[in-house]
Short mmCIF file of C-alpha atoms in Angstrom, two decimals:
data_model
loop_
_atom_site.label_atom_id
_atom_site.label_comp_id
_atom_site.label_asym_id
_atom_site.label_seq_id
_atom_site.Cartn_x
_atom_site.Cartn_y
_atom_site.Cartn_z
CA MET A 1 236.03 -88.55 132.47
CA THR A 2 234.53 -86.04 130.07
CA ALA A 3 231.33 -84.16 130.89
CA VAL A 4 229.32 -86.32 128.48
CA THR A 5 230.52 -89.54 130.18
CA VAL A 6 229.33 -88.26 133.55
CA ALA A 7 226.07 -86.96 132.04
CA LEU A 8 225.40 -90.35 130.42
CA ASP A 9 226.33 -92.34 133.54
CA TYR A 10 223.89 -90.14 135.45
CA HIS A 11 221.27 -90.53 132.71
CA HIS A 12 221.53 -94.33 132.62
CA ALA A 13 221.34 -94.49 136.43
CA TRP A 14 218.11 -92.52 136.82
CA THR A 15 216.45 -93.97 133.73
CA GLY A 16 217.30 -97.37 135.26
CA LYS A 17 215.43 -96.12 138.36
CA ASP A 18 218.57 -96.27 140.52
CA LEU A 19 218.22 -92.85 142.14
CA ASP A 20 220.99 -93.54 144.70
CA LEU A 21 223.47 -94.25 141.91
CA ALA A 22 222.17 -91.26 139.94
CA MET A 23 222.70 -88.96 142.92
CA SER A 24 226.35 -90.08 143.14
CA PHE A 25 226.94 -87.98 139.98
CA ILE A 26 225.25 -84.89 141.45
CA ALA A 27 227.34 -82.32 143.37
CA PRO A 28 226.03 -81.50 146.88
CA ASP A 29 225.67 -77.84 145.86
CA ILE A 30 224.11 -78.47 142.44
CA VAL A 31 222.14 -75.60 140.92
CA CYS A 32 219.40 -76.69 138.52
CA ASP A 33 217.35 -74.29 136.43
CA ALA A 34 214.18 -76.30 135.77
CA PRO A 35 210.97 -75.12 134.07
CA ALA A 36 209.27 -74.42 137.43
CA GLY A 37 212.27 -72.48 138.78
CA ARG A 38 215.69 -72.88 140.37
CA ILE A 39 216.51 -75.86 142.60
CA GLU A 40 219.58 -75.57 144.85
CA GLY A 41 221.30 -78.46 146.56
CA ALA A 42 221.30 -82.23 146.07
CA GLU A 43 218.43 -82.84 148.50
CA GLY A 44 216.08 -80.54 146.59
CA TYR A 45 217.27 -82.02 143.31
CA ARG A 46 216.50 -85.53 144.49
CA ALA A 47 213.03 -84.43 145.61
CA PHE A 48 212.52 -82.98 142.13
CA MET A 49 213.63 -86.17 140.35
CA ALA A 50 212.06 -88.83 142.60
CA PRO A 51 208.39 -88.46 141.58
CA PHE A 52 209.38 -88.36 137.91
CA VAL A 53 211.50 -91.52 138.21
CA GLN A 54 208.60 -93.20 140.00
CA MET A 55 206.18 -92.67 137.12
CA LEU A 56 208.77 -93.44 134.41
CA VAL A 57 207.83 -96.22 131.97
CA ARG A 58 210.66 -95.88 129.41
CA THR A 59 213.18 -93.47 127.94
CA ASP A 60 214.75 -93.17 124.50
CA LEU A 61 218.10 -91.44 124.22
CA ILE A 62 218.02 -89.03 121.27
CA ALA A 63 221.45 -87.38 121.49
CA ALA A 64 224.39 -86.84 123.83
CA PHE A 65 227.23 -84.45 123.11
CA GLY A 66 229.73 -82.41 125.07
CA ASP A 67 233.24 -81.22 125.75
CA ASP A 68 235.48 -81.30 128.83
CA GLU A 69 233.14 -79.25 131.01
CA GLN A 70 229.68 -79.14 129.45
CA ALA A 71 227.32 -81.77 128.01
CA VAL A 72 223.83 -81.95 126.56
CA VAL A 73 221.65 -85.05 126.78
CA VAL A 74 218.39 -85.14 124.82
CA TYR A 75 215.86 -87.92 125.35
CA ASP A 76 212.20 -88.79 125.17
CA THR A 77 210.29 -90.19 128.13
CA GLU A 78 207.14 -92.21 128.51
CA THR A 79 205.51 -91.89 131.93
CA THR A 80 202.28 -93.13 133.44
CA LEU A 81 201.07 -89.54 132.98
CA VAL A 82 202.25 -88.57 129.46
CA PRO A 83 203.10 -90.90 126.52
CA SER A 84 205.86 -88.64 125.14
CA GLY A 85 207.67 -86.02 127.19
CA PRO A 86 210.98 -85.13 125.51
CA ALA A 87 213.59 -83.31 127.56
CA ALA A 88 217.05 -81.78 127.26
CA GLU A 89 219.55 -81.49 130.08
CA CYS A 90 222.50 -79.19 129.57
CA VAL A 91 224.94 -79.84 132.39
CA THR A 92 228.22 -78.47 133.65
CA VAL A 93 230.52 -81.08 135.20
CA ARG A 94 233.35 -80.47 137.67
CA ASP A 95 235.47 -83.22 139.30
CA GLY A 96 233.15 -85.91 137.95
CA LYS A 97 229.97 -84.35 139.37
CA ILE A 98 227.16 -82.32 137.82
CA VAL A 99 227.37 -78.85 139.40
CA TYR A 100 224.86 -77.09 137.16
CA SER A 101 221.92 -78.30 135.09
CA ARG A 102 219.64 -76.45 132.71
CA PHE A 103 216.60 -78.71 132.45
CA ILE A 104 214.22 -78.16 129.55
CA PHE A 105 210.91 -79.92 128.98
CA ASP A 106 207.32 -79.00 128.22
CA ARG A 107 205.24 -78.88 131.40
CA LEU A 108 201.98 -78.39 129.51
CA PRO A 109 201.09 -82.07 128.81
CA PHE A 110 201.96 -82.97 132.41
CA GLU A 111 199.74 -80.18 133.75
CA SER A 112 196.91 -81.15 131.40
CA ALA A 113 197.15 -84.82 132.39
CA ARG A 114 197.13 -83.89 136.09
CA GLN A 115 194.08 -81.66 135.62
CA ALA A 116 192.29 -84.39 133.64
CA ARG A 117 193.03 -86.92 136.41
CA ALA A 118 191.84 -84.50 139.08
CA ALA A 119 188.63 -83.88 137.11
CA THR A 120 188.04 -87.64 136.68
CA SER A 121 188.69 -88.25 140.35
CA GLN A 122 186.39 -85.34 141.26
CA GLY A 123 183.73 -86.78 138.91
CA ARG A 124 184.03 -90.19 140.56
CA ARG A 125 183.64 -88.66 144.03
CA THR A 126 180.64 -86.60 142.92
CA GLY A 127 179.13 -89.66 141.22
CA SER A 128 179.45 -91.79 144.35
CA THR A 129 177.69 -89.39 146.70
CA MET H 1 230.12 -78.18 106.95
CA THR H 2 229.37 -80.13 110.09
CA ALA H 3 225.86 -80.37 111.52
CA VAL H 4 226.70 -77.92 114.31
CA THR H 5 227.94 -75.29 111.81
CA VAL H 6 224.66 -75.48 109.92
CA ALA H 7 222.65 -75.49 113.17
CA LEU H 8 224.51 -72.39 114.40
CA ASP H 9 224.25 -70.57 111.05
CA TYR H 10 220.52 -71.25 111.19
CA HIS H 11 220.37 -70.17 114.84
CA HIS H 12 222.21 -66.88 114.23
CA ALA H 13 219.98 -66.14 111.23
CA TRP H 14 216.64 -66.50 113.01
CA THR H 15 217.81 -64.93 116.26
CA GLY H 16 219.00 -62.02 114.07
CA LYS H 17 215.39 -61.93 112.77
CA ASP H 18 216.44 -62.83 109.21
CA LEU H 19 213.85 -65.51 108.57
CA ASP H 20 214.66 -65.71 104.83
CA LEU H 21 218.30 -66.50 105.60
CA ALA H 22 217.23 -68.92 108.37
CA MET H 23 214.95 -70.78 105.96
CA SER H 24 217.89 -71.28 103.54
CA PHE H 25 219.21 -73.84 106.09
CA ILE H 26 215.88 -75.70 106.27
CA ALA H 27 215.19 -78.61 103.90
CA PRO H 28 211.94 -78.31 101.89
CA ASP H 29 210.73 -81.59 103.42
CA ILE H 30 211.81 -80.84 107.00
CA VAL H 31 210.08 -82.79 109.75
CA CYS H 32 209.94 -81.00 113.10
CA ASP H 33 208.65 -82.57 116.29
CA ALA H 34 207.63 -79.54 118.34
CA PRO H 35 205.81 -79.47 121.71
CA ALA H 36 202.42 -78.92 120.03
CA GLY H 37 202.98 -81.74 117.51
CA ARG H 38 204.66 -82.60 114.21
CA ILE H 39 205.24 -79.98 111.53
CA GLU H 40 206.01 -81.21 108.00
CA GLY H 41 207.49 -79.10 105.25
CA ALA H 42 209.34 -75.77 105.12
CA GLU H 43 206.19 -73.70 104.68
CA GLY H 44 204.63 -75.03 107.88
CA TYR H 45 207.95 -74.65 109.67
CA ARG H 46 208.22 -71.01 108.65
CA ALA H 47 204.65 -70.39 109.85
CA PHE H 48 205.65 -71.97 113.18
CA MET H 49 208.79 -69.82 113.56
CA ALA H 50 207.53 -66.47 112.23
CA PRO H 51 205.35 -65.39 115.20
CA PHE H 52 208.07 -66.39 117.63
CA VAL H 53 210.75 -64.42 115.76
CA GLN H 54 208.39 -61.44 115.70
CA MET H 55 208.07 -61.31 119.49
CA LEU H 56 211.76 -62.07 120.11
CA VAL H 57 213.64 -59.54 122.25
CA ARG H 58 216.95 -61.37 122.78
CA THR H 59 218.56 -64.80 122.89
CA ASP H 60 221.49 -66.21 124.83
CA LEU H 61 223.30 -69.21 123.41
CA ILE H 62 223.89 -71.75 126.20
CA ALA H 63 225.51 -74.64 124.31
CA ALA H 64 226.05 -76.03 120.81
CA PHE H 65 227.48 -79.47 120.12
CA GLY H 66 227.27 -82.06 117.40
CA ASP H 67 228.89 -84.52 115.03
CA ASP H 68 228.76 -84.96 111.25
CA GLU H 69 225.02 -85.52 111.08
CA GLN H 70 223.39 -84.38 114.32
CA ALA H 71 223.64 -81.23 116.45
CA VAL H 72 222.05 -79.80 119.60
CA VAL H 73 221.69 -76.08 120.21
CA VAL H 74 220.51 -74.90 123.64
CA TYR H 75 219.59 -71.26 124.25
CA ASP H 76 217.46 -68.97 126.34
CA THR H 77 215.02 -66.50 124.82
CA GLU H 78 213.41 -63.32 126.02
CA THR H 79 210.20 -62.44 124.19
CA THR H 80 207.56 -59.76 124.61
CA LEU H 81 205.45 -62.54 126.16
CA VAL H 82 207.87 -64.39 128.50
CA PRO H 83 211.11 -63.07 130.10
CA SER H 84 212.92 -66.44 129.97
CA GLY H 85 211.95 -69.27 127.64
CA PRO H 86 214.87 -71.69 127.27
CA ALA H 87 214.79 -74.15 124.37
CA ALA H 88 216.77 -77.00 122.87
CA GLU H 89 216.83 -77.93 119.21
CA CYS H 90 218.25 -81.30 118.28
CA VAL H 91 218.67 -81.35 114.52
CA THR H 92 219.70 -83.79 111.82
CA VAL H 93 221.55 -82.20 108.90
CA ARG H 94 221.89 -83.59 105.38
CA ASP H 95 223.64 -81.79 102.48
CA GLY H 96 223.88 -78.58 104.51
CA LYS H 97 220.17 -78.45 105.36
CA ILE H 98 218.21 -79.31 108.50
CA VAL H 99 216.00 -82.28 107.58
CA TYR H 100 214.76 -83.12 111.07
CA SER H 101 214.34 -81.10 114.25
CA ARG H 102 213.29 -82.12 117.72
CA PHE H 103 212.24 -78.85 119.33
CA ILE H 104 211.94 -78.75 123.12
CA PHE H 105 210.66 -75.85 125.22
CA ASP H 106 208.16 -75.28 127.99
CA ARG H 107 204.84 -74.07 126.59
CA LEU H 108 203.37 -73.40 130.03
CA PRO H 109 204.68 -69.81 130.59
CA PHE H 110 203.65 -68.87 127.03
CA GLU H 111 200.13 -70.28 127.57
CA SER H 112 199.85 -68.53 130.95
CA ALA H 113 201.00 -65.20 129.48
CA ARG H 114 198.52 -65.53 126.60
CA GLN H 115 195.68 -66.32 129.01
CA ALA H 116 196.64 -63.38 131.24
CA ARG H 117 196.68 -61.05 128.22
CA ALA H 118 193.33 -62.38 127.02
CA ALA H 119 191.86 -61.85 130.50
CA THR H 120 193.23 -58.28 130.64
CA SER H 121 191.91 -57.54 127.17
CA GLN H 122 188.54 -59.09 128.08
CA GLY H 123 188.48 -56.96 131.25
CA ARG H 124 189.22 -53.83 129.21
CA ARG H 125 186.42 -54.63 126.77
CA THR H 126 183.98 -55.34 129.59
CA GLY H 127 185.05 -52.16 131.39
CA SER H 128 184.51 -49.99 128.31
CA THR H 129 180.94 -51.08 127.57
#
């Protein structure tokens, strides 16, 4: 299996909301450099992915390329929070598992949407008292 | 020339701060989907890239892959604003020029750094009056 096969199997698993299957492609000692910082270990990685998978509405695969060891998967996501949140994952694969991931996406629309929701919820609470 | 050759020639040009050379790989009618929205045309694209190139300190190429038409280049950047700002560019190439680019990076650290600078500058102005 080439790196891109593993990266795509992983991609299809989590975008299909099967986090158990997705995690079967993740090495126990995965290191992931995500926008908010480094995540180490499969447990932390799962905790990072789970809330995102939960709010996922759809994904569109944009590109997937790689060689024997490294692959890049680029896709767009629609979530309940943000209508378009494109991302790129550049992964290193060893023995059929992702051992390293550089995860790139724009946190700004997610932060803005969270703040807007918090403000609305705050407004509702203030309005009801 | 494959898409990845063009994408890398373009990458080396702008990371070498030669924006004229970089723009020679950009189609006049380029469409670029960047985090802040769609940019259409080479002039707008140059205006989008110029301030970033100006504050660029260094780049590290992480990965570059592609086929005849499409390529993905992943890299990290250090700028005067943010110590690490990784990005992915997924480009479509036609006749040796980039006609479409999906540009992915995290705007949040750039926004935070700009706000912090504005606050410092505001503080300085307030302090001097």
